């Protein structure tokens, strides 16, 4: 009994210190770490670990992620389909694919003369990204995204990607597919996602 009584002050001191620790608890707001230029460049050229999310079946598209620098997957343009790897970008509303390969870039080029469903448009296309401008001309052709197909879709054939700099030459993508609304579409053309909805290909206007 004496031993238990002697330990009581120790227990009380422990409880008191615990209460003080809880009372002095500090909350620290978490902040997102944005990649530096060097970190982004490393992720673009594949020097950092690559994370692949691969889903098969249905209308799902394989999306690859380079540490928040690029999210890209494949779609097809033309008949027969010409495969293009594009960044799915929620900050823009136009689809563009390259019609010219920058020096030593190794991009997959869209050749409209090899598509039986190509329709000449010819309207000038110019878009401004944070890294710089991209330009070319509008064309119309069949575009297939996953299992969904849009006919006579207005997209851009781009022959000047110099505004994207080294990141484009070294990047894993060929073009960009904008997923935002028509309201910010360059040239007033229908955005890819809206075109899928209007065509009836999508039952609901939702992507995830």
PDB file of C-alpha atoms in Angstrom:
ATOM      1  CA  UNK A   1       0.000   0.000   0.000  1.00  0.00           C
ATOM      2  CA  UNK A   2       2.829   2.352   0.868  1.00  0.00           C
ATOM      3  CA  UNK A   3       4.403   1.803  -2.572  1.00  0.00           C
ATOM      4  CA  UNK A   4       1.178   2.636  -4.363  1.00  0.00           C
ATOM      5  CA  UNK A   5       0.675   5.776  -2.245  1.00  0.00           C
ATOM      6  CA  UNK A   6       4.236   6.868  -2.921  1.00  0.00           C
ATOM      7  CA  UNK A   7       3.674   6.626  -6.699  1.00  0.00           C
ATOM      8  CA  UNK A   8       0.563   8.825  -6.643  1.00  0.00           C
ATOM      9  CA  UNK A   9       2.481  12.156  -6.899  1.00  0.00           C
ATOM     10  CA  UNK A  10       4.299  10.819  -9.959  1.00  0.00           C
ATOM     11  CA  UNK A  11       1.004   9.906 -11.589  1.00  0.00           C
ATOM     12  CA  UNK A  12      -0.411  13.343 -10.818  1.00  0.00           C
ATOM     13  CA  UNK A  13       2.634  15.056 -12.282  1.00  0.00           C
ATOM     14  CA  UNK A  14       2.282  12.938 -15.450  1.00  0.00           C
ATOM     15  CA  UNK A  15      -1.391  13.848 -15.784  1.00  0.00           C
ATOM     16  CA  UNK A  16      -0.628  17.519 -15.255  1.00  0.00           C
ATOM     17  CA  UNK A  17       2.075  17.534 -17.905  1.00  0.00           C
ATOM     18  CA  UNK A  18      -0.291  15.800 -20.353  1.00  0.00           C
ATOM     19  CA  UNK A  19      -2.994  18.441 -19.801  1.00  0.00           C
ATOM     20  CA  UNK A  20      -0.456  21.228 -20.370  1.00  0.00           C
ATOM     21  CA  UNK A  21       0.758  19.564 -23.547  1.00  0.00           C
ATOM     22  CA  UNK A  22      -2.780  19.333 -24.925  1.00  0.00           C
ATOM     23  CA  UNK A  23      -3.523  22.926 -23.924  1.00  0.00           C
ATOM     24  CA  UNK A  24      -0.438  24.154 -25.759  1.00  0.00           C
ATOM     25  CA  UNK A  25      -1.196  22.166 -28.932  1.00  0.00           C
ATOM     26  CA  UNK A  26      -0.434  24.189 -32.043  1.00  0.00           C
ATOM     27  CA  UNK A  27      -2.143  23.697 -35.404  1.00  0.00           C
ATOM     28  CA  UNK A  28      -0.010  24.220 -38.483  1.00  0.00           C
ATOM     29  CA  UNK A  29      -1.714  24.836 -41.827  1.00  0.00           C
ATOM     30  CA  UNK A  30      -0.537  22.482 -44.544  1.00  0.00           C
ATOM     31  CA  UNK A  31       0.697  24.032 -47.748  1.00  0.00           C
ATOM     32  CA  UNK A  32       0.990  22.473 -51.184  1.00  0.00           C
ATOM     33  CA  UNK A  33       4.520  22.267 -52.503  1.00  0.00           C
ATOM     34  CA  UNK A  34       4.685  23.565 -56.073  1.00  0.00           C
ATOM     35  CA  UNK A  35       7.407  22.048 -58.220  1.00  0.00           C
ATOM     36  CA  UNK A  36      10.389  24.249 -58.959  1.00  0.00           C
ATOM     37  CA  UNK A  37      11.534  24.661 -62.554  1.00  0.00           C
ATOM     38  CA  UNK A  38      14.315  22.118 -62.015  1.00  0.00           C
ATOM     39  CA  UNK A  39      11.940  19.597 -60.421  1.00  0.00           C
ATOM     40  CA  UNK A  40       9.449  20.027 -63.236  1.00  0.00           C
ATOM     41  CA  UNK A  41      12.154  19.632 -65.878  1.00  0.00           C
ATOM     42  CA  UNK A  42      13.372  16.449 -64.199  1.00  0.00           C
ATOM     43  CA  UNK A  43       9.848  15.054 -64.159  1.00  0.00           C
ATOM     44  CA  UNK A  44       9.375  15.931 -67.833  1.00  0.00           C
ATOM     45  CA  UNK A  45      12.472  14.052 -68.959  1.00  0.00           C
ATOM     46  CA  UNK A  46      11.683  11.100 -66.735  1.00  0.00           C
ATOM     47  CA  UNK A  47      14.499  11.440 -64.197  1.00  0.00           C
ATOM     48  CA  UNK A  48      12.098  11.150 -61.270  1.00  0.00           C
ATOM     49  CA  UNK A  49       9.900   8.189 -60.462  1.00  0.00           C
ATOM     50  CA  UNK A  50       7.020   7.699 -62.889  1.00  0.00           C
ATOM     51  CA  UNK A  51       3.572   6.944 -61.559  1.00  0.00           C
ATOM     52  CA  UNK A  52       1.227   5.192 -63.970  1.00  0.00           C
ATOM     53  CA  UNK A  53      -2.469   4.699 -63.400  1.00  0.00           C
ATOM     54  CA  UNK A  54      -3.628   2.077 -65.859  1.00  0.00           C
ATOM     55  CA  UNK A  55      -7.308   1.214 -66.116  1.00  0.00           C
ATOM     56  CA  UNK A  56      -8.691  -1.106 -68.771  1.00  0.00           C
ATOM     57  CA  UNK A  57     -12.110  -1.691 -70.272  1.00  0.00           C
ATOM     58  CA  UNK A  58     -15.101   0.479 -71.096  1.00  0.00           C
ATOM     59  CA  UNK A  59     -14.432   4.089 -72.058  1.00  0.00           C
ATOM     60  CA  UNK A  60     -11.594   4.613 -69.593  1.00  0.00           C
ATOM     61  CA  UNK A  61      -8.368   6.158 -70.843  1.00  0.00           C
ATOM     62  CA  UNK A  62      -4.925   5.297 -69.541  1.00  0.00           C
ATOM     63  CA  UNK A  63      -3.570   8.398 -67.816  1.00  0.00           C
ATOM     64  CA  UNK A  64       0.113   8.779 -66.921  1.00  0.00           C
ATOM     65  CA  UNK A  65       1.242  11.265 -64.273  1.00  0.00           C
ATOM     66  CA  UNK A  66       4.728  12.773 -64.011  1.00  0.00           C
ATOM     67  CA  UNK A  67       4.573  14.217 -60.474  1.00  0.00           C
ATOM     68  CA  UNK A  68       1.914  16.820 -61.213  1.00  0.00           C
ATOM     69  CA  UNK A  69       3.818  18.173 -64.213  1.00  0.00           C
ATOM     70  CA  UNK A  70       1.957  16.282 -66.936  1.00  0.00           C
ATOM     71  CA  UNK A  71      -1.172  14.150 -67.103  1.00  0.00           C
ATOM     72  CA  UNK A  72      -1.443  12.560 -70.516  1.00  0.00           C
ATOM     73  CA  UNK A  73      -3.242   9.826 -72.422  1.00  0.00           C
ATOM     74  CA  UNK A  74      -4.087   8.791 -75.981  1.00  0.00           C
ATOM     75  CA  UNK A  75      -6.837   9.693 -78.420  1.00  0.00           C
ATOM     76  CA  UNK A  76      -7.252   9.231 -82.169  1.00  0.00           C
ATOM     77  CA  UNK A  77      -7.793  11.747 -84.956  1.00  0.00           C
ATOM     78  CA  UNK A  78      -8.881  10.966 -88.520  1.00  0.00           C
ATOM     79  CA  UNK A  79      -9.890   7.854 -90.484  1.00  0.00           C
ATOM     80  CA  UNK A  80      -8.126   5.540 -90.039  1.00  0.00           C
ATOM     81  CA  UNK A  81      -7.352   6.817 -86.548  1.00  0.00           C
ATOM     82  CA  UNK A  82      -3.990   8.448 -85.997  1.00  0.00           C
ATOM     83  CA  UNK A  83      -2.950   8.027 -82.380  1.00  0.00           C
ATOM     84  CA  UNK A  84      -1.899  11.157 -80.505  1.00  0.00           C
ATOM     85  CA  UNK A  85      -0.710  11.451 -76.906  1.00  0.00           C
ATOM     86  CA  UNK A  86      -2.234  14.548 -75.328  1.00  0.00           C
ATOM     87  CA  UNK A  87      -2.258  16.322 -72.000  1.00  0.00           C
ATOM     88  CA  UNK A  88      -5.812  16.458 -70.641  1.00  0.00           C
ATOM     89  CA  UNK A  89      -5.947  20.066 -69.495  1.00  0.00           C
ATOM     90  CA  UNK A  90      -8.809  21.456 -67.402  1.00  0.00           C
ATOM     91  CA  UNK A  91      -7.519  25.009 -67.897  1.00  0.00           C
ATOM     92  CA  UNK A  92      -8.156  25.266 -71.645  1.00  0.00           C
ATOM     93  CA  UNK A  93     -10.894  24.281 -74.109  1.00  0.00           C
ATOM     94  CA  UNK A  94      -9.218  23.461 -77.423  1.00  0.00           C
ATOM     95  CA  UNK A  95      -7.801  20.287 -78.881  1.00  0.00           C
ATOM     96  CA  UNK A  96      -4.615  20.642 -80.859  1.00  0.00           C
ATOM     97  CA  UNK A  97      -2.182  18.135 -82.324  1.00  0.00           C
ATOM     98  CA  UNK A  98       1.094  18.791 -84.169  1.00  0.00           C
ATOM     99  CA  UNK A  99       1.308  18.915 -87.944  1.00  0.00           C
ATOM    100  CA  UNK A 100       5.034  19.605 -87.812  1.00  0.00           C
ATOM    101  CA  UNK A 101       7.749  17.943 -85.754  1.00  0.00           C
ATOM    102  CA  UNK A 102      10.164  20.287 -83.953  1.00  0.00           C
ATOM    103  CA  UNK A 103      13.831  19.402 -84.427  1.00  0.00           C
ATOM    104  CA  UNK A 104      14.703  16.161 -82.588  1.00  0.00           C
ATOM    105  CA  UNK A 105      11.352  16.184 -80.755  1.00  0.00           C
ATOM    106  CA  UNK A 106      10.040  12.807 -81.947  1.00  0.00           C
ATOM    107  CA  UNK A 107       6.358  13.763 -81.869  1.00  0.00           C
ATOM    108  CA  UNK A 108       3.526  11.813 -83.507  1.00  0.00           C
ATOM    109  CA  UNK A 109       2.346  14.032 -86.360  1.00  0.00           C
ATOM    110  CA  UNK A 110      -1.218  14.288 -87.642  1.00  0.00           C
ATOM    111  CA  UNK A 111      -1.277  13.934 -91.442  1.00  0.00           C
ATOM    112  CA  UNK A 112      -4.587  15.210 -92.791  1.00  0.00           C
ATOM    113  CA  UNK A 113      -3.777  13.855 -96.248  1.00  0.00           C
ATOM    114  CA  UNK A 114      -3.937  10.329 -94.789  1.00  0.00           C
ATOM    115  CA  UNK A 115      -7.454  10.793 -93.391  1.00  0.00           C
ATOM    116  CA  UNK A 116     -10.534  10.104 -95.520  1.00  0.00           C
ATOM    117  CA  UNK A 117     -12.720  12.180 -93.181  1.00  0.00           C
ATOM    118  CA  UNK A 118     -10.550  15.334 -93.107  1.00  0.00           C
ATOM    119  CA  UNK A 119     -12.288  18.597 -94.019  1.00  0.00           C
ATOM    120  CA  UNK A 120     -10.237  21.712 -94.644  1.00  0.00           C
ATOM    121  CA  UNK A 121     -11.005  24.692 -92.417  1.00  0.00           C
ATOM    122  CA  UNK A 122      -7.973  26.938 -92.608  1.00  0.00           C
ATOM    123  CA  UNK A 123      -8.941  29.460 -89.919  1.00  0.00           C
ATOM    124  CA  UNK A 124      -5.881  30.694 -88.011  1.00  0.00           C
ATOM    125  CA  UNK A 125      -5.438  29.229 -84.539  1.00  0.00           C
ATOM    126  CA  UNK A 126      -3.433  31.008 -81.839  1.00  0.00           C
ATOM    127  CA  UNK A 127      -3.481  30.204 -78.134  1.00  0.00           C
ATOM    128  CA  UNK A 128      -1.474  31.650 -75.254  1.00  0.00           C
ATOM    129  CA  UNK A 129      -0.286  29.407 -72.422  1.00  0.00           C
ATOM    130  CA  UNK A 130       1.679  30.457 -69.365  1.00  0.00           C
ATOM    131  CA  UNK A 131       4.877  29.278 -71.044  1.00  0.00           C
ATOM    132  CA  UNK A 132       4.167  30.998 -74.358  1.00  0.00           C
ATOM    133  CA  UNK A 133       2.095  30.925 -77.585  1.00  0.00           C
ATOM    134  CA  UNK A 134       1.175  28.008 -79.853  1.00  0.00           C
ATOM    135  CA  UNK A 135      -0.253  28.490 -83.338  1.00  0.00           C
ATOM    136  CA  UNK A 136      -1.488  26.736 -86.471  1.00  0.00           C
ATOM    137  CA  UNK A 137      -4.780  26.333 -88.348  1.00  0.00           C
ATOM    138  CA  UNK A 138      -8.160  24.802 -87.594  1.00  0.00           C
ATOM    139  CA  UNK A 139      -9.227  21.605 -89.364  1.00  0.00           C
ATOM    140  CA  UNK A 140     -12.226  19.286 -89.071  1.00  0.00           C
ATOM    141  CA  UNK A 141     -12.032  15.523 -88.682  1.00  0.00           C
ATOM    142  CA  UNK A 142     -13.236  12.558 -86.664  1.00  0.00           C
ATOM    143  CA  UNK A 143     -11.900  12.480 -83.098  1.00  0.00           C
ATOM    144  CA  UNK A 144     -12.121   9.395 -80.898  1.00  0.00           C
ATOM    145  CA  UNK A 145     -11.665   9.745 -77.133  1.00  0.00           C
ATOM    146  CA  UNK A 146     -11.884   6.403 -75.365  1.00  0.00           C
ATOM    147  CA  UNK A 147     -14.907   4.622 -76.846  1.00  0.00           C
ATOM    148  CA  UNK A 148     -16.585   7.899 -77.823  1.00  0.00           C
ATOM    149  CA  UNK A 149     -16.427   9.399 -81.301  1.00  0.00           C
ATOM    150  CA  UNK A 150     -17.164  12.930 -82.501  1.00  0.00           C
ATOM    151  CA  UNK A 151     -17.535  13.497 -86.245  1.00  0.00           C
ATOM    152  CA  UNK A 152     -16.476  16.658 -88.072  1.00  0.00           C
ATOM    153  CA  UNK A 153     -14.870  18.089 -84.956  1.00  0.00           C
ATOM    154  CA  UNK A 154     -13.009  21.414 -85.211  1.00  0.00           C
ATOM    155  CA  UNK A 155      -9.504  21.105 -83.760  1.00  0.00           C
ATOM    156  CA  UNK A 156      -6.149  22.699 -84.493  1.00  0.00           C
ATOM    157  CA  UNK A 157      -3.212  21.438 -86.521  1.00  0.00           C
ATOM    158  CA  UNK A 158      -0.271  23.191 -84.882  1.00  0.00           C
ATOM    159  CA  UNK A 159       2.973  23.928 -86.702  1.00  0.00           C
ATOM    160  CA  UNK A 160       4.525  26.356 -84.184  1.00  0.00           C
ATOM    161  CA  UNK A 161       5.091  25.113 -80.635  1.00  0.00           C
ATOM    162  CA  UNK A 162       8.147  27.262 -79.965  1.00  0.00           C
ATOM    163  CA  UNK A 163       6.319  29.045 -77.150  1.00  0.00           C
ATOM    164  CA  UNK A 164       6.352  25.835 -75.082  1.00  0.00           C
ATOM    165  CA  UNK A 165      10.143  25.704 -75.212  1.00  0.00           C
ATOM    166  CA  UNK A 166      12.277  22.785 -74.135  1.00  0.00           C
ATOM    167  CA  UNK A 167       9.501  21.232 -72.030  1.00  0.00           C
ATOM    168  CA  UNK A 168       7.580  20.363 -75.203  1.00  0.00           C
ATOM    169  CA  UNK A 169      10.556  18.923 -77.041  1.00  0.00           C
ATOM    170  CA  UNK A 170      11.444  16.679 -74.123  1.00  0.00           C
ATOM    171  CA  UNK A 171       7.892  16.014 -72.946  1.00  0.00           C
ATOM    172  CA  UNK A 172       5.957  12.786 -73.328  1.00  0.00           C
ATOM    173  CA  UNK A 173       2.993  14.408 -75.088  1.00  0.00           C
ATOM    174  CA  UNK A 174       2.181  15.444 -78.659  1.00  0.00           C
ATOM    175  CA  UNK A 175      -0.692  17.868 -78.124  1.00  0.00           C
ATOM    176  CA  UNK A 176      -3.228  19.195 -75.639  1.00  0.00           C
ATOM    177  CA  UNK A 177      -6.897  18.310 -75.161  1.00  0.00           C
ATOM    178  CA  UNK A 178      -8.710  21.054 -73.264  1.00  0.00           C
ATOM    179  CA  UNK A 179     -11.500  19.900 -70.953  1.00  0.00           C
ATOM    180  CA  UNK A 180     -12.829  23.307 -69.898  1.00  0.00           C
ATOM    181  CA  UNK A 181     -15.995  25.077 -71.078  1.00  0.00           C
ATOM    182  CA  UNK A 182     -16.777  26.565 -74.494  1.00  0.00           C
ATOM    183  CA  UNK A 183     -16.658  30.052 -73.007  1.00  0.00           C
ATOM    184  CA  UNK A 184     -12.845  30.113 -73.114  1.00  0.00           C
ATOM    185  CA  UNK A 185     -12.434  28.209 -76.373  1.00  0.00           C
ATOM    186  CA  UNK A 186     -10.125  29.954 -78.837  1.00  0.00           C
ATOM    187  CA  UNK A 187     -11.877  30.626 -82.145  1.00  0.00           C
ATOM    188  CA  UNK A 188     -15.312  30.023 -80.646  1.00  0.00           C
ATOM    189  CA  UNK A 189     -15.211  26.329 -81.559  1.00  0.00           C
ATOM    190  CA  UNK A 190     -16.907  23.687 -79.448  1.00  0.00           C
ATOM    191  CA  UNK A 191     -14.791  22.229 -76.653  1.00  0.00           C
ATOM    192  CA  UNK A 192     -14.065  18.474 -76.920  1.00  0.00           C
ATOM    193  CA  UNK A 193     -16.070  17.526 -73.843  1.00  0.00           C
ATOM    194  CA  UNK A 194     -19.046  19.672 -74.857  1.00  0.00           C
ATOM    195  CA  UNK A 195     -18.954  18.108 -78.317  1.00  0.00           C
ATOM    196  CA  UNK A 196     -19.208  14.650 -76.749  1.00  0.00           C
ATOM    197  CA  UNK A 197     -22.204  15.750 -74.688  1.00  0.00           C
ATOM    198  CA  UNK A 198     -23.988  17.442 -77.605  1.00  0.00           C
ATOM    199  CA  UNK A 199     -23.442  14.430 -79.864  1.00  0.00           C
ATOM    200  CA  UNK A 200     -25.245  12.203 -77.393  1.00  0.00           C
ATOM    201  CA  UNK A 201     -22.182  10.027 -76.901  1.00  0.00           C
ATOM    202  CA  UNK A 202     -22.126  10.821 -73.187  1.00  0.00           C
ATOM    203  CA  UNK A 203     -25.189  10.053 -71.115  1.00  0.00           C
ATOM    204  CA  UNK A 204     -24.181  12.610 -68.483  1.00  0.00           C
ATOM    205  CA  UNK A 205     -21.909  15.692 -68.721  1.00  0.00           C
ATOM    206  CA  UNK A 206     -19.413  14.250 -66.261  1.00  0.00           C
ATOM    207  CA  UNK A 207     -15.773  13.215 -66.467  1.00  0.00           C
ATOM    208  CA  UNK A 208     -13.479  12.077 -63.659  1.00  0.00           C
TER     209      UNK A 208
END
